[in-house]
mmCIF file of C-alpha atoms and ligand atoms in Angstrom:
data_model
loop_
_atom_site.group_PDB
_atom_site.id
_atom_site.type_symbol
_atom_site.label_atom_id
_atom_site.label_comp_id
_atom_site.label_asym_id
_atom_site.label_seq_id
_atom_site.Cartn_x
_atom_site.Cartn_y
_atom_site.Cartn_z
ATOM 1 C CA MET A 24 -73.138 44.333 74.320
ATOM 2 C CA PRO A 25 -75.838 46.817 75.025
ATOM 3 C CA ASP A 26 -76.931 49.989 72.991
ATOM 4 C CA LYS A 27 -75.276 53.128 73.384
ATOM 5 C CA GLN A 28 -77.623 55.630 75.034
ATOM 6 C CA LEU A 29 -77.590 59.201 75.095
ATOM 7 C CA TYR A 30 -76.775 60.475 78.836
ATOM 8 C CA SER A 31 -76.390 63.884 80.078
ATOM 9 C CA GLY A 32 -73.953 65.194 82.394
ATOM 10 C CA HIS A 33 -72.936 68.227 84.075
ATOM 11 C CA CYS A 34 -70.835 69.903 86.783
ATOM 12 C CA HIS A 35 -72.136 70.742 90.540
ATOM 13 C CA CYS A 36 -73.225 74.287 89.514
ATOM 14 C CA GLY A 37 -74.627 73.135 86.108
ATOM 15 C CA ALA A 38 -72.473 75.733 84.023
ATOM 16 C CA VAL A 39 -70.589 72.951 82.398
ATOM 17 C CA ARG A 40 -72.843 70.599 80.688
ATOM 18 C CA PHE A 41 -72.155 67.782 78.225
ATOM 19 C CA THR A 42 -74.074 64.998 76.664
ATOM 20 C CA ALA A 43 -72.395 61.481 75.542
ATOM 21 C CA ARG A 44 -73.487 58.491 73.953
ATOM 22 C CA THR A 45 -72.056 55.306 75.744
ATOM 23 C CA ASP A 46 -73.153 51.824 76.655
ATOM 24 C CA LEU A 47 -71.107 52.284 79.966
ATOM 25 C CA GLU A 48 -69.361 48.977 79.356
ATOM 26 C CA GLY A 49 -65.828 50.416 80.196
ATOM 27 C CA MET A 50 -66.227 51.924 83.428
ATOM 28 C CA GLY A 51 -62.911 52.232 85.645
ATOM 29 C CA ASP A 52 -61.152 53.820 88.344
ATOM 30 C CA CYS A 53 -57.781 54.657 89.140
ATOM 31 C CA ASN A 54 -55.256 54.508 91.485
ATOM 32 C CA CYS A 55 -52.718 57.588 90.267
ATOM 33 C CA SER A 56 -51.808 60.405 92.524
ATOM 34 C CA ARG A 57 -54.582 62.685 91.004
ATOM 35 C CA CYS A 58 -57.464 60.043 90.419
ATOM 36 C CA ARG A 59 -57.427 58.623 93.757
ATOM 37 C CA ARG A 60 -58.068 61.896 95.244
ATOM 38 C CA LEU A 61 -60.721 62.861 92.909
ATOM 39 C CA GLY A 62 -62.429 59.541 93.315
ATOM 40 C CA TRP A 63 -64.000 59.674 89.909
ATOM 41 C CA ILE A 64 -65.098 56.702 87.826
ATOM 42 C CA MET A 65 -64.359 57.116 84.456
ATOM 43 C CA GLN A 66 -65.835 55.903 80.797
ATOM 44 C CA SER A 67 -63.964 57.078 77.853
ATOM 45 C CA VAL A 68 -66.231 57.948 74.874
ATOM 46 C CA SER A 69 -64.995 59.257 70.991
ATOM 47 C CA GLU A 70 -65.308 62.408 69.651
ATOM 48 C CA ALA A 71 -68.336 61.637 67.933
ATOM 49 C CA ASP A 72 -70.127 60.441 70.850
ATOM 50 C CA PHE A 73 -69.407 63.480 73.041
ATOM 51 C CA THR A 74 -70.747 67.331 72.774
ATOM 52 C CA LEU A 75 -69.949 69.887 75.133
ATOM 53 C CA GLU A 76 -73.359 71.996 75.242
ATOM 54 C CA ALA A 77 -72.498 74.463 77.716
ATOM 55 C CA GLY A 78 -69.928 76.238 79.665
ATOM 56 C CA ALA A 79 -66.706 76.192 77.728
ATOM 57 C CA ASP A 80 -65.858 79.706 79.217
ATOM 58 C CA HIS A 81 -65.869 78.096 82.595
ATOM 59 C CA LEU A 82 -63.505 75.338 81.907
ATOM 60 C CA THR A 83 -59.945 75.510 83.790
ATOM 61 C CA THR A 84 -57.322 73.075 82.518
ATOM 62 C CA TYR A 85 -55.032 70.922 84.380
ATOM 63 C CA ARG A 86 -52.028 68.953 83.259
ATOM 64 C CA PHE A 87 -49.685 66.543 85.079
ATOM 65 C CA ASN A 88 -46.950 64.029 84.517
ATOM 66 C CA THR A 89 -47.037 63.301 80.602
ATOM 67 C CA GLU A 90 -49.418 65.896 80.165
ATOM 68 C CA MET A 91 -51.315 64.041 77.553
ATOM 69 C CA ILE A 92 -54.513 64.651 79.283
ATOM 70 C CA ASP A 93 -56.545 67.910 79.612
ATOM 71 C CA HIS A 94 -58.319 67.292 83.212
ATOM 72 C CA LEU A 95 -60.878 69.908 82.758
ATOM 73 C CA PHE A 96 -62.980 71.392 85.467
ATOM 74 C CA CYS A 97 -65.479 74.166 86.021
ATOM 75 C CA ARG A 98 -63.720 77.270 87.527
ATOM 76 C CA THR A 99 -66.841 77.943 89.567
ATOM 77 C CA CYS A 100 -67.552 74.608 91.544
ATOM 78 C CA GLY A 101 -64.294 72.780 90.705
ATOM 79 C CA ILE A 102 -65.731 69.724 89.600
ATOM 80 C CA GLU A 103 -64.365 67.747 86.632
ATOM 81 C CA SER A 104 -67.293 66.602 84.775
ATOM 82 C CA PHE A 105 -65.014 65.284 81.840
ATOM 83 C CA ALA A 106 -61.522 64.830 80.681
ATOM 84 C CA GLN A 107 -60.083 65.073 76.983
ATOM 85 C CA GLY A 108 -57.080 63.447 75.352
ATOM 86 C CA SER A 109 -55.983 61.105 72.855
ATOM 87 C CA ASP A 110 -56.414 57.000 72.149
ATOM 88 C CA GLY A 111 -52.805 57.234 71.170
ATOM 89 C CA LYS A 112 -53.670 56.828 67.593
ATOM 90 C CA GLY A 113 -53.967 60.509 67.405
ATOM 91 C CA ASN A 114 -58.020 60.382 67.622
ATOM 92 C CA ARG A 115 -59.301 62.728 69.959
ATOM 93 C CA MET A 116 -61.252 61.245 72.964
ATOM 94 C CA TYR A 117 -62.864 62.042 76.338
ATOM 95 C CA MET A 118 -63.278 60.895 79.520
ATOM 96 C CA ILE A 119 -66.397 61.618 80.910
ATOM 97 C CA ASN A 120 -67.003 61.267 84.943
ATOM 98 C CA VAL A 121 -69.751 58.805 85.369
ATOM 99 C CA ASN A 122 -70.742 60.331 88.544
ATOM 100 C CA CYS A 123 -71.623 63.628 87.168
ATOM 101 C CA LEU A 124 -74.395 62.029 84.810
ATOM 102 C CA GLU A 125 -77.938 62.193 85.212
ATOM 103 C CA ASN A 126 -79.840 59.237 85.783
ATOM 104 C CA PRO A 127 -76.818 56.763 85.530
ATOM 105 C CA PRO A 128 -77.720 52.899 85.945
ATOM 106 C CA PRO A 129 -76.512 51.707 89.333
ATOM 107 C CA VAL A 130 -72.863 51.360 89.356
ATOM 108 C CA ASP A 131 -71.760 47.803 90.139
ATOM 109 C CA HIS A 132 -68.049 48.752 91.895
ATOM 110 C CA GLY A 133 -67.340 45.295 91.974
ATOM 111 C CA ALA A 134 -67.090 44.890 87.995
ATOM 112 C CA ILE A 135 -65.584 48.189 87.021
ATOM 113 C CA LYS A 136 -61.939 47.863 86.065
ATOM 114 C CA HIS A 137 -59.167 49.244 88.125
ATOM 115 C CA TRP A 138 -56.300 50.808 86.480
ATOM 116 C CA ASP A 139 -52.955 50.694 87.932
ATOM 117 C CA GLY A 140 -52.062 54.823 86.989
ATOM 118 C CA ALA A 141 -49.669 54.825 89.749
ATOM 119 C CA ASN A 142 -47.448 52.600 88.082
ATOM 120 C CA PHE A 143 -47.520 54.059 84.520
HETATM 121 ZN ZN1 ZN B 203 -69.364 74.339 87.872
#
């Protein structure tokens, strides 16, 4: 398994910025009503591996369905660069939008996991 690397990511206008340490070994997409509209590729990272560097005051929260996940998008440009939730054991975790990373490795779309969120 590759080592974790530090990645920087941001929304389109750059107001919301984060860094995350990840090996990008769990990338996935999802077919739920929201994710298929967004078209994002997600990667979970632990709270310890995520830092919001800027833009907390720019974030707007959207919740739906079970309202377990805070979908956080920039109020200026509308891009959701990450979401915040829980791993089910009460530990806070983050879902970063791989498409918002600077200099990400090439994404092998054949290898990413497909979450059947539409049938949860
Ligand atoms: Zn923005």
